[in-house]
XYZ file of C-alpha atoms in Angstrom:
734
model
C 29.887 65.062 -269.972
C 30.190 67.948 -272.418
C 32.475 65.823 -274.904
C 30.008 62.846 -274.539
C 27.039 65.117 -275.302
C 28.681 66.916 -278.070
C 29.412 63.544 -279.813
C 25.665 62.596 -279.060
C 24.570 66.006 -280.649
C 26.715 65.408 -283.841
C 25.617 61.787 -284.185
C 21.860 62.814 -283.963
C 22.378 65.349 -286.404
C 23.946 63.088 -288.994
C 21.702 60.167 -288.398
C 18.478 62.221 -288.153
C 16.562 59.631 -290.111
C 17.187 57.078 -287.740
C 16.751 59.290 -284.620
C 13.374 60.533 -285.859
C 12.327 57.051 -286.714
C 13.078 55.705 -283.353
C 11.167 58.357 -281.519
C 8.035 58.230 -284.043
C 8.193 54.408 -283.333
C 8.188 54.944 -279.558
C 5.257 57.355 -279.783
C 3.375 54.903 -282.107
C 4.059 51.935 -279.651
C 2.985 53.832 -276.667
C 0.013 55.034 -278.510
C -1.122 51.429 -279.395
C -0.421 50.306 -275.891
C -2.703 53.048 -274.457
C -5.445 52.342 -276.937
C -5.399 48.559 -276.307
C -5.082 48.680 -272.465
C -7.963 48.021 -270.344
C -9.690 51.203 -268.892
C -8.197 52.325 -265.478
C -10.333 52.672 -262.572
C -9.919 55.302 -259.704
C -6.524 54.977 -258.067
C -7.056 53.299 -254.638
C -6.417 55.876 -251.892
C -4.902 53.809 -249.095
C -2.567 55.591 -246.572
C -0.460 53.072 -244.956
C 0.334 53.506 -241.071
C -2.598 55.699 -240.459
C -5.351 54.841 -237.998
C -7.995 55.451 -240.541
C -6.463 53.107 -242.913
C -6.211 50.548 -240.177
C -9.798 50.731 -239.246
C -10.692 50.159 -243.032
C -8.478 47.034 -243.178
C -10.169 45.760 -240.099
C -13.618 46.269 -241.504
C -12.726 44.415 -244.594
C -11.642 41.518 -242.192
C -14.553 41.513 -239.606
C -17.173 42.725 -241.952
C -16.546 40.754 -245.249
C -18.645 41.746 -248.215
C -19.670 45.269 -246.844
C -17.246 47.019 -249.426
C -16.093 49.695 -246.862
C -14.190 51.306 -249.581
C -16.986 51.106 -252.099
C -18.673 54.165 -253.777
C -21.623 55.657 -251.950
C -24.293 58.003 -253.044
C -26.761 59.932 -250.906
C -29.986 60.705 -252.739
C -31.355 63.700 -250.875
C -35.102 64.668 -251.156
C -36.633 67.882 -250.144
C -40.423 68.273 -250.050
C -42.054 71.345 -251.780
C -43.109 74.299 -249.883
C -45.896 73.621 -247.430
C -45.371 69.737 -247.612
C -43.432 67.168 -245.613
C -41.515 64.218 -246.667
C -43.660 62.262 -244.369
C -46.770 63.023 -246.321
C -48.206 59.774 -247.974
C -47.640 60.878 -251.520
C -43.929 61.974 -250.873
C -43.414 58.771 -248.826
C -44.650 56.655 -251.694
C -42.357 58.481 -254.268
C -39.302 58.048 -251.945
C -39.934 54.223 -251.404
C -40.496 53.559 -255.161
C -37.244 55.385 -255.764
C -35.460 53.175 -253.111
C -36.858 50.099 -254.695
C -35.687 51.190 -258.078
C -32.228 51.826 -256.896
C -31.927 48.451 -255.196
C -32.250 46.591 -258.532
C -28.549 47.488 -259.760
C -26.136 44.549 -260.052
C -23.406 46.687 -258.424
C -25.514 47.801 -255.474
C -24.694 46.410 -252.151
C -27.629 48.132 -250.259
C -29.906 50.824 -249.944
C -31.359 52.504 -246.891
C -34.948 53.451 -246.585
C -35.152 56.876 -245.109
C -38.181 56.064 -242.910
C -36.782 52.960 -241.476
C -33.258 54.489 -240.824
C -34.789 57.589 -239.359
C -32.998 59.663 -242.081
C -35.602 62.501 -242.122
C -34.950 66.027 -240.666
C -36.623 67.108 -237.483
C -38.878 69.608 -239.473
C -39.812 66.873 -241.865
C -38.769 68.714 -245.018
C -35.609 66.890 -245.973
C -34.782 63.102 -246.141
C -32.029 60.938 -247.794
C -31.523 57.387 -248.928
C -27.918 56.105 -248.936
C -26.746 53.904 -251.715
C -23.737 51.655 -251.180
C -21.758 50.040 -254.077
C -19.382 47.209 -254.474
C -16.860 49.217 -256.464
C -15.269 52.768 -256.306
C -16.833 55.656 -258.075
C -14.648 55.725 -260.949
C -15.105 51.922 -261.385
C -18.951 52.131 -261.586
C -20.504 51.239 -264.782
C -22.183 53.929 -266.874
C -25.399 51.996 -266.571
C -25.300 52.232 -262.663
C -24.700 55.994 -262.951
C -27.399 56.338 -265.481
C -29.746 54.458 -263.207
C -28.942 56.627 -260.236
C -29.686 59.800 -262.163
C -32.805 58.265 -263.815
C -34.213 57.396 -260.353
C -33.701 60.865 -259.033
C -35.329 62.391 -262.263
C -38.256 60.060 -261.827
C -38.599 61.487 -258.256
C -38.391 65.059 -259.425
C -41.153 64.614 -261.854
C -43.442 63.893 -258.885
C -42.617 67.224 -257.579
C -39.891 66.691 -255.100
C -36.403 68.427 -255.113
C -33.657 65.756 -255.425
C -29.966 66.047 -255.538
C -27.158 63.333 -255.411
C -24.162 63.656 -253.218
C -21.314 61.261 -252.557
C -18.595 59.799 -254.863
C -20.790 57.419 -257.067
C -21.078 60.271 -259.709
C -17.343 60.983 -259.628
C -16.248 61.965 -263.277
C -13.074 62.156 -264.980
C -11.765 65.751 -264.630
C -11.552 67.918 -267.721
C -9.204 70.731 -268.055
C -11.219 72.796 -270.514
C -9.975 75.103 -273.453
C -7.598 77.083 -271.197
C -4.993 74.330 -271.616
C -5.008 74.869 -275.288
C -4.673 78.671 -274.649
C -1.561 77.943 -272.541
C 0.078 76.038 -275.479
C -0.952 78.773 -277.867
C 0.657 81.414 -275.662
C 3.825 79.244 -275.440
C 3.849 79.269 -279.394
C 3.527 83.021 -279.558
C 6.535 83.388 -276.950
C 8.643 81.063 -278.979
C 7.967 82.914 -282.357
C 8.890 86.236 -280.771
C 11.871 84.652 -279.214
C 13.234 83.034 -282.456
C 11.567 85.135 -285.172
C 10.864 82.085 -287.000
C 8.054 79.789 -287.293
C 10.287 76.784 -287.945
C 12.655 77.405 -284.988
C 9.511 77.987 -282.780
C 7.965 74.989 -283.830
C 10.788 72.607 -283.024
C 10.359 72.908 -279.133
C 6.604 72.583 -279.389
C 6.766 69.592 -281.556
C 9.355 67.695 -279.304
C 7.523 68.542 -276.244
C 4.285 67.157 -277.476
C 6.020 64.040 -278.781
C 7.629 63.686 -275.311
C 4.293 64.188 -273.463
C 2.608 61.854 -275.854
C 4.960 59.114 -275.196
C 4.888 59.731 -271.352
C 1.006 59.969 -271.146
C 0.435 57.289 -273.391
C 2.628 54.885 -271.397
C 0.945 56.088 -268.032
C -2.343 55.237 -269.829
C -1.235 51.946 -270.926
C 0.075 50.904 -267.512
C -2.873 52.707 -265.579
C -4.875 49.691 -264.977
C -2.043 47.233 -263.998
C -0.267 49.920 -261.602
C -3.591 51.312 -260.207
C -2.820 54.808 -261.578
C -5.507 57.550 -261.236
C -6.458 60.011 -263.766
C -4.654 62.904 -261.863
C -1.394 61.025 -262.436
C -1.516 61.565 -266.359
C -2.805 65.213 -265.972
C 0.249 65.974 -263.524
C 2.591 64.244 -266.080
C 1.195 66.228 -269.050
C 1.507 69.541 -267.162
C 5.035 69.092 -266.202
C 6.206 67.284 -269.193
C 4.822 69.971 -271.457
C 6.503 72.876 -269.371
C 10.017 71.230 -269.052
C 9.873 69.744 -272.498
C 9.335 73.132 -274.176
C 11.960 74.801 -272.067
C 14.533 72.220 -272.526
C 14.316 72.279 -276.169
C 14.149 76.164 -276.104
C 17.678 76.331 -274.486
C 19.304 73.864 -276.923
C 17.779 75.701 -279.896
C 18.761 79.088 -278.549
C 22.473 77.705 -278.016
C 22.542 76.367 -281.467
C 21.742 79.693 -282.984
C 24.284 81.449 -280.867
C 26.885 78.861 -282.015
C 25.884 79.487 -285.651
C 26.308 83.347 -285.036
C 29.846 82.478 -284.020
C 30.406 81.083 -287.614
C 30.151 77.312 -287.152
C 28.935 74.874 -289.419
C 25.512 73.477 -288.591
C 26.676 69.890 -287.321
C 29.351 71.390 -285.212
C 26.873 73.935 -283.812
C 24.291 71.250 -282.925
C 27.188 69.253 -281.351
C 28.249 72.362 -279.379
C 24.752 73.260 -278.323
C 24.051 69.752 -276.998
C 27.427 69.744 -275.161
C 26.872 72.934 -273.433
C 23.240 73.770 -273.082
C 22.529 70.016 -273.073
C 24.766 69.586 -269.909
C 22.578 72.021 -268.313
C 19.459 70.241 -269.450
C 20.811 66.932 -267.996
C 21.509 68.418 -264.732
C 18.364 70.577 -264.519
C 16.326 67.437 -265.322
C 18.087 65.481 -262.708
C 17.032 67.908 -260.047
C 13.351 67.751 -261.102
C 13.552 64.051 -261.273
C 15.002 63.841 -257.795
C 12.297 66.212 -256.408
C 9.524 64.177 -257.905
C 10.708 60.565 -257.111
C 11.513 62.059 -253.625
C 7.848 62.257 -252.996
C 7.923 58.622 -252.265
C 9.347 59.221 -248.809
C 5.794 60.390 -247.765
C 4.605 56.865 -248.090
C 1.268 57.722 -249.715
C 1.046 55.347 -252.715
C -0.984 57.789 -254.706
C 1.531 60.625 -254.259
C 4.380 58.225 -254.997
C 2.897 56.942 -258.330
C 2.197 60.654 -259.441
C 5.756 61.676 -258.704
C 7.484 58.755 -260.435
C 5.138 59.004 -263.254
C 5.898 62.802 -263.744
C 9.477 61.959 -263.259
C 9.481 59.508 -265.987
C 7.851 62.209 -268.359
C 10.650 64.577 -267.534
C 13.394 61.991 -268.307
C 11.796 61.439 -271.687
C 11.799 65.252 -272.339
C 15.554 65.316 -271.448
C 16.326 62.542 -273.891
C 14.303 63.945 -276.532
C 15.956 67.431 -276.148
C 19.379 65.730 -276.468
C 18.680 63.543 -279.515
C 15.557 64.686 -281.481
C 16.289 68.595 -281.285
C 19.695 68.126 -283.176
C 17.900 65.629 -285.511
C 15.192 68.047 -286.319
C 17.854 71.026 -286.719
C 19.455 68.877 -289.423
C 15.998 68.764 -291.188
C 15.418 72.419 -290.722
C 18.779 73.352 -292.369
C 19.080 77.031 -293.139
C 15.652 77.766 -292.004
C 16.815 78.199 -288.410
C 18.744 81.454 -288.478
C 21.850 82.446 -286.499
C 21.416 84.523 -283.266
C 20.744 88.186 -284.339
C 19.264 87.371 -287.751
C 15.439 87.703 -287.990
C 13.442 85.514 -290.251
C 11.082 86.905 -292.811
C 8.397 86.582 -290.251
C 9.625 89.512 -288.286
C 11.374 91.372 -291.023
C 14.818 92.989 -290.241
C 18.356 91.819 -291.294
C 21.287 92.814 -289.038
C 22.343 96.434 -289.278
C 25.810 97.362 -289.553
C 25.941 99.935 -286.715
C 26.843 98.706 -283.192
C 24.069 96.870 -281.421
C 22.577 98.414 -278.408
C 22.985 96.289 -275.205
C 20.049 93.999 -274.805
C 17.444 94.181 -271.867
C 19.227 91.536 -270.157
C 22.453 93.167 -270.182
C 21.073 96.533 -268.968
C 18.978 94.966 -266.096
C 22.066 92.936 -264.880
C 24.153 96.178 -265.058
C 21.759 97.847 -262.989
C 21.558 95.037 -260.410
C 25.287 94.929 -260.211
C 25.421 98.646 -259.494
C 22.831 98.509 -256.722
C 22.821 94.972 -255.491
C 21.867 95.737 -251.845
C 18.669 97.645 -252.661
C 17.499 95.187 -255.195
C 18.167 92.293 -252.740
C 16.315 93.897 -250.065
C 13.425 94.822 -252.308
C 13.039 91.464 -253.600
C 13.281 89.728 -250.102
C 10.847 92.249 -248.722
C 8.365 91.581 -251.641
C 8.558 87.879 -251.363
C 8.037 87.981 -247.602
C 5.012 90.106 -247.968
C 3.600 87.545 -250.621
C 4.314 85.029 -247.965
C 2.242 86.406 -245.016
C -1.012 84.698 -245.915
C 0.868 81.246 -245.681
C 0.820 82.003 -241.784
C -2.845 81.240 -241.727
C -2.564 78.069 -243.947
C -5.299 75.585 -243.072
C -5.087 72.060 -244.864
C -7.636 69.646 -245.772
C -8.731 67.453 -248.579
C -11.544 68.399 -251.132
C -15.131 67.056 -250.541
C -18.432 67.906 -251.968
C -18.494 71.117 -250.081
C -15.570 72.418 -252.231
C -17.592 71.662 -255.558
C -19.176 74.334 -257.664
C -22.713 75.337 -256.666
C -23.982 74.263 -260.117
C -23.292 70.460 -259.447
C -25.786 68.203 -257.995
C -23.072 67.094 -255.262
C -22.812 70.422 -253.946
C -26.507 71.165 -253.826
C -26.985 67.616 -251.859
C -24.132 68.672 -249.604
C -26.015 72.033 -248.698
C -29.421 70.270 -248.419
C -27.951 67.857 -245.776
C -26.290 70.729 -244.007
C -29.675 72.462 -244.013
C -31.616 69.406 -242.756
C -29.277 67.604 -240.426
C -26.527 70.171 -239.632
C -23.032 71.024 -241.007
C -21.386 67.909 -239.350
C -23.727 65.491 -241.146
C -21.597 65.619 -244.339
C -18.560 64.221 -242.527
C -19.718 61.375 -240.167
C -17.120 59.443 -238.378
C -17.068 55.812 -238.224
C -15.718 54.493 -234.898
C -14.621 50.784 -235.201
C -14.296 48.972 -231.668
C -12.279 45.918 -231.964
C -13.230 43.872 -228.685
C -11.845 40.442 -229.746
C -9.565 40.423 -226.797
C -12.043 41.654 -224.296
C -14.143 39.722 -221.742
C -17.292 41.397 -222.447
C -17.517 42.753 -225.931
C -21.088 44.178 -225.443
C -20.132 46.027 -222.460
C -17.234 47.639 -224.358
C -19.513 48.689 -227.113
C -21.917 50.455 -224.677
C -19.039 51.853 -222.847
C -17.619 53.372 -226.053
C -20.736 54.897 -227.170
C -21.228 56.576 -223.712
C -17.627 57.962 -223.520
C -18.183 59.502 -227.159
C -21.583 60.966 -226.190
C -19.894 62.814 -223.336
C -17.477 64.621 -225.778
C -17.893 68.249 -227.061
C -19.486 68.810 -230.612
C -21.172 65.436 -230.660
C -24.767 65.647 -232.204
C -25.573 61.987 -232.701
C -24.070 58.716 -231.673
C -25.782 55.617 -233.158
C -26.008 52.309 -231.275
C -23.232 49.905 -231.932
C -23.578 47.607 -234.878
C -21.686 44.393 -234.222
C -20.450 41.814 -236.754
C -21.760 38.232 -236.859
C -18.975 36.939 -234.470
C -20.096 39.811 -232.029
C -16.343 40.930 -231.454
C -16.251 43.928 -233.573
C -18.649 46.702 -233.843
C -19.153 50.134 -235.612
C -20.538 53.285 -234.269
C -21.447 56.216 -236.333
C -20.771 59.843 -234.760
C -22.222 62.889 -236.329
C -20.190 65.982 -235.363
C -21.744 69.339 -234.840
C -19.217 71.109 -237.041
C -18.485 70.829 -240.802
C -15.967 68.120 -241.897
C -12.908 70.608 -242.519
C -13.263 72.552 -239.378
C -10.594 72.545 -236.498
C -13.455 71.623 -234.074
C -14.070 68.426 -236.066
C -10.455 67.699 -236.162
C -10.366 68.105 -232.244
C -13.339 65.667 -231.805
C -11.443 62.937 -233.871
C -8.527 63.446 -231.498
C -10.911 63.325 -228.581
C -12.381 59.982 -229.536
C -9.051 58.501 -230.107
C -7.771 59.761 -226.548
C -11.024 58.327 -225.006
C -10.199 54.982 -226.960
C -6.791 55.058 -225.393
C -8.382 54.918 -221.911
C -10.829 52.276 -222.895
C -7.970 50.002 -224.177
C -6.043 50.475 -220.941
C -9.298 49.068 -218.944
C -10.712 46.601 -221.233
C -7.977 45.547 -223.937
C -10.302 46.575 -226.629
C -9.022 48.717 -229.678
C -11.058 51.867 -230.633
C -10.308 53.350 -234.237
C -11.835 56.374 -235.986
C -11.996 56.187 -239.661
C -14.262 57.617 -242.388
C -13.404 60.248 -245.049
C -13.219 63.121 -242.702
C -10.856 61.056 -240.228
C -8.851 59.956 -243.298
C -8.371 63.623 -244.397
C -7.139 64.455 -240.875
C -4.706 61.581 -240.891
C -3.383 62.448 -244.349
C -2.910 66.050 -243.496
C -0.900 65.103 -240.445
C 1.021 62.530 -242.090
C 2.043 64.983 -244.913
C 3.232 67.684 -242.164
C 5.272 65.064 -240.495
C 7.017 64.134 -243.693
C 7.548 67.735 -244.968
C 10.939 68.181 -242.928
C 12.492 64.838 -243.856
C 11.546 65.318 -247.628
C 13.064 68.810 -247.468
C 16.269 67.396 -246.153
C 16.398 64.722 -248.566
C 15.478 66.471 -251.802
C 17.250 69.791 -251.116
C 20.277 67.830 -249.787
C 20.719 65.656 -252.787
C 20.055 68.507 -255.151
C 22.620 70.706 -253.018
C 25.274 68.136 -253.641
C 24.425 67.916 -257.438
C 24.711 71.719 -257.820
C 27.955 71.672 -255.990
C 29.288 69.316 -258.657
C 27.774 71.610 -261.385
C 28.890 74.996 -260.154
C 32.022 73.751 -258.226
C 31.031 76.289 -255.364
C 29.489 76.043 -252.030
C 27.859 79.277 -251.632
C 26.213 79.367 -255.051
C 23.952 76.141 -254.266
C 23.274 77.514 -250.841
C 21.979 80.676 -252.359
C 19.973 78.689 -254.760
C 18.282 76.672 -251.915
C 17.698 79.756 -249.833
C 16.086 81.505 -252.787
C 13.798 78.466 -253.609
C 12.516 78.637 -250.023
C 11.625 82.306 -250.455
C 9.673 81.606 -253.845
C 7.857 78.439 -252.474
C 6.617 80.456 -249.225
C 5.538 83.262 -251.413
C 3.646 80.926 -253.757
C 2.047 79.152 -250.741
C 0.880 82.532 -249.531
C -0.711 83.382 -252.928
C -2.530 80.034 -252.782
C -3.963 80.724 -249.383
C -5.026 84.202 -250.637
C -6.928 82.755 -253.615
C -8.171 79.300 -252.413
C -8.653 79.948 -248.678
C -9.327 83.613 -248.381
C -11.115 84.184 -251.720
C -8.906 86.996 -253.234
C -9.563 87.077 -257.062
C -11.395 83.720 -256.671
C -14.024 84.840 -259.326
C -11.184 85.392 -261.803
C -9.659 81.976 -261.053
C -12.948 80.104 -261.325
C -12.913 79.288 -257.580
C -16.706 79.013 -256.638
C -16.038 77.835 -252.986
C -13.183 78.796 -250.692
C -11.976 76.395 -248.040
C -8.938 74.699 -246.607
C -5.827 74.284 -249.027
C -5.324 70.755 -250.170
C -3.280 68.729 -247.833
C -0.758 67.548 -250.209
C -0.178 70.991 -251.743
C 2.703 72.114 -249.502
C 4.891 69.046 -249.970
C 3.879 68.774 -253.656
C 4.774 72.380 -254.260
C 8.068 72.075 -252.408
C 8.961 69.009 -254.646
C 7.974 70.292 -257.986
C 9.017 73.986 -257.661
C 12.205 73.127 -256.179
C 12.972 71.019 -259.297
C 11.802 73.654 -261.696
C 13.578 76.643 -259.733
C 16.763 74.803 -260.202
C 16.261 74.716 -263.858
C 16.543 78.498 -264.135
C 19.432 78.416 -261.552
C 21.426 76.032 -263.620
C 20.669 77.653 -267.162
C 21.498 81.183 -265.970
C 24.315 80.753 -263.539
C 26.222 78.085 -265.746
C 26.477 80.866 -268.270
C 27.892 83.217 -265.566
C 30.338 80.550 -264.554
C 31.405 79.913 -267.922
C 32.378 83.535 -268.324
C 34.089 83.754 -264.968
C 36.306 80.606 -265.472
C 37.426 82.234 -268.897
C 38.763 85.299 -267.180
C 35.994 87.812 -266.724
C 35.729 89.597 -263.386
C 32.734 88.247 -261.095
C 30.505 91.334 -261.914
C 31.185 91.282 -265.474
C 30.491 87.624 -265.539
C 27.025 88.260 -264.082
C 26.207 90.766 -266.752
C 27.498 88.416 -269.543
C 25.324 85.571 -268.172
C 22.318 87.736 -268.405
C 23.203 88.887 -271.876
C 23.311 85.303 -273.255
C 20.677 83.795 -270.967
C 18.223 86.466 -269.669
C 16.120 86.378 -272.919
C 15.833 82.771 -273.116
C 15.182 82.231 -269.267
C 12.406 84.927 -269.498
C 10.843 83.304 -272.456
C 11.103 79.665 -270.849
C 9.466 81.098 -267.585
C 6.624 82.663 -269.490
C 6.093 79.531 -271.352
C 5.991 77.536 -268.211
C 3.496 79.809 -266.474
C 1.392 79.702 -269.500
C 1.201 75.870 -269.559
C 0.677 75.634 -265.901
C -2.043 78.511 -265.966
C -3.878 76.499 -268.629
C -4.693 73.803 -265.947
C -6.568 76.403 -263.891
C -9.650 75.712 -266.065
C -9.703 72.143 -264.879
C -12.852 70.919 -263.302
C -11.089 69.352 -260.529
C -10.110 71.480 -257.513
C -6.833 69.643 -257.109
C -5.629 70.137 -260.601
C -6.820 73.776 -260.553
C -4.941 74.547 -257.256
C -1.928 72.730 -258.567
C -1.890 74.726 -261.833
C -2.318 77.907 -260.153
C 0.332 77.235 -257.376
C 2.964 76.098 -260.041
C 2.329 79.035 -262.317
C 2.661 81.666 -259.517
C 5.655 79.904 -258.014
C 7.464 80.006 -261.353
C 6.769 83.723 -261.672
C 8.101 84.355 -258.265
C 11.135 82.175 -258.820
C 12.200 83.100 -262.320
C 11.521 86.981 -262.291
C 12.258 87.779 -258.536
C 14.613 85.249 -257.230
C 16.636 84.134 -260.282
C 16.444 87.445 -262.089
C 16.982 89.909 -259.161
C 18.018 88.342 -255.967
C 20.521 85.714 -257.651
C 22.621 88.380 -259.546
C 22.292 90.905 -256.390
C 23.752 88.240 -254.283
C 26.599 87.145 -256.572
C 27.554 90.852 -257.090
C 27.821 91.254 -253.260
C 29.674 87.983 -252.937
C 32.267 88.685 -255.654
C 34.972 86.037 -256.073
C 33.711 84.311 -252.810
C 30.630 83.156 -254.472
C 32.797 80.662 -256.548
C 35.007 79.531 -253.531
C 35.421 75.859 -253.017
C 37.804 74.113 -250.477
C 40.841 72.622 -252.282
C 40.200 69.251 -250.899
C 36.602 69.134 -252.088
C 37.743 70.482 -255.506
C 39.987 67.430 -255.947
C 37.305 65.017 -254.634
C 34.580 66.189 -256.974
C 34.260 64.829 -260.476
C 34.747 67.292 -263.385
C 31.289 67.081 -265.209
C 32.397 70.040 -267.485
C 28.989 71.727 -267.795
C 30.515 74.757 -269.444
C 32.142 72.749 -272.161
C 35.856 73.560 -271.328
C 36.925 70.354 -272.775
C 35.322 71.131 -276.233
C 37.057 74.647 -276.329
C 40.495 73.056 -275.416
C 40.112 70.293 -277.906
C 39.306 72.666 -280.672
C 41.762 75.545 -279.717
C 38.941 78.084 -279.421
C 39.641 81.715 -278.637
C 40.810 81.310 -275.164
C 44.325 81.858 -275.927
C 44.263 85.608 -275.100
C 42.198 84.988 -271.844
C 43.504 83.362 -268.684
C 41.594 80.249 -267.524
C 40.580 80.967 -263.887
C 40.801 78.031 -261.534
C 37.903 77.996 -259.163
């Protein structure tokens, strides 16, 4: 592989005009496609195989035209102090509002609070429910404006009016912190390279790669039913890995220049060596992201595949456009050790002092056991909060208190109880039953006898009379364990009813869907871990030609991901530093966060493993002792890996400013995970373990050594072909 990439690097350097033209053309094509594509709606949130989804599908068949998955809005009214919603004046205002809301072309129905008995016992609070034909993201702006205007008219009459539900769902924004993340990355690159030109190359190529990837996602969003979070995730990961991959190749290019090679040769060597590591690091990220499809949640699958595509583009750009741009930059990119005019100094003749990476690695090699124990205990302590992890999906209760959705949520809780914000819809399919009406009555009676049930509405049958819906109001809030137990209790009761009447009882609604999603994700976590870690383990055996090094990499990843999950629980569930992170409402951690972090963090963790340890193996196979090889790997790679980790953390942390809780949590989780993995696992635990293992770390059974393909990540073939300075060093067979 190194030889092929070496040739590709030299070709891209020589044919830089053609390479640059191809990538600019692709960017333009993707941009035009995104601009001309129809606007995408909200990605449909279907969960195949869950009971809640089966109930939704049954409703579509038996209650046609009801738009069970359409947007809803709850317009909540509160009377002024000393008045009630049943007062004639307030009653007239509410009915005028209901009439105004009913005029919308996308409105299916609007319930009158007084006919639907949607007035609180004290008479202070009432609500009208508006059902739409389409989802919240597909609603016309005119429909949203009409909803807000009607509420404003009622406010002018003296009522407090807030709007809950997903009808006012907006496209999330990330705010200025995303730009700050990129600015931090630029500063780190300038400090690392000492040159604006060299620092600008990784930023430029990363932005081009992300531009192509996100534009392609935008262009295909409508056709493939991609949600807005898909492009946000692709941008987040694409920026981080795009900058890092380019950074490693530019750094290796400068090291090759420092050894006296011509620029074209240096570019070829950089792509042949660092580029090989980029390919395998990118492959681990792609495997982890594409592997999300095993969960069988379409939205998560699409997010993973789209982000994987952006990572693949980042790899291709790093291998081709970076050497092309190095050709354009010429002598403005200095050899390693030379500073540009920006930072001043030229190399001094006196011997150089060992760099920080060398000094740190030497310290770890001298005291490996102490460093190992300290790192493991520290990460273990950070992981403790993960033992109290509670999972759920965000609802209006997790919104900032400044939003009308959150204020409507609080008003409904005040007037009707906390469970009113998470009603359960029970669907009774009595098509195979002899007496459907009796089944409907029996089901309602069974549910009334369960704990934590506040209200059970009479069954509402369809026109055929063979299927009915029953609304159940729990006594606890939607995200509570008590409500989850109630859902399981209704399903257990439904199993008994089915045994006696042949009728099927299904529980659905947003609360039940959230519970089903959490359980589905929990069930998929172990198979996903086995698949992703197993495939990457095999890949790393090929890269490092060792069994223990990939095993150590996988175990180190588990430490970092558990510590990161602990940090997420501490901030988003317990509320530690929540003000600093802009978390206004604590609650359960998003259901897909653990499996998502496992996938993404594993891929990113292997990046640093590949970049750092390949340098160590390169030194070892060329004759250095194991401990010295660790120090050599840090001398060449620690500065660059540190810069790459800081850049990745800055990019991820930039998304903490997002208005969407899911994006905010992902940004924080990935940023803290990179910190734990890069600076504690890869920079401390990895060299400590390698120092303790010695030559055993690079052991590989002979039969496996013969069976594995030689991918030549270290570029041994390039040295052999050019007769480089290996003559005085024995090549170690590992």
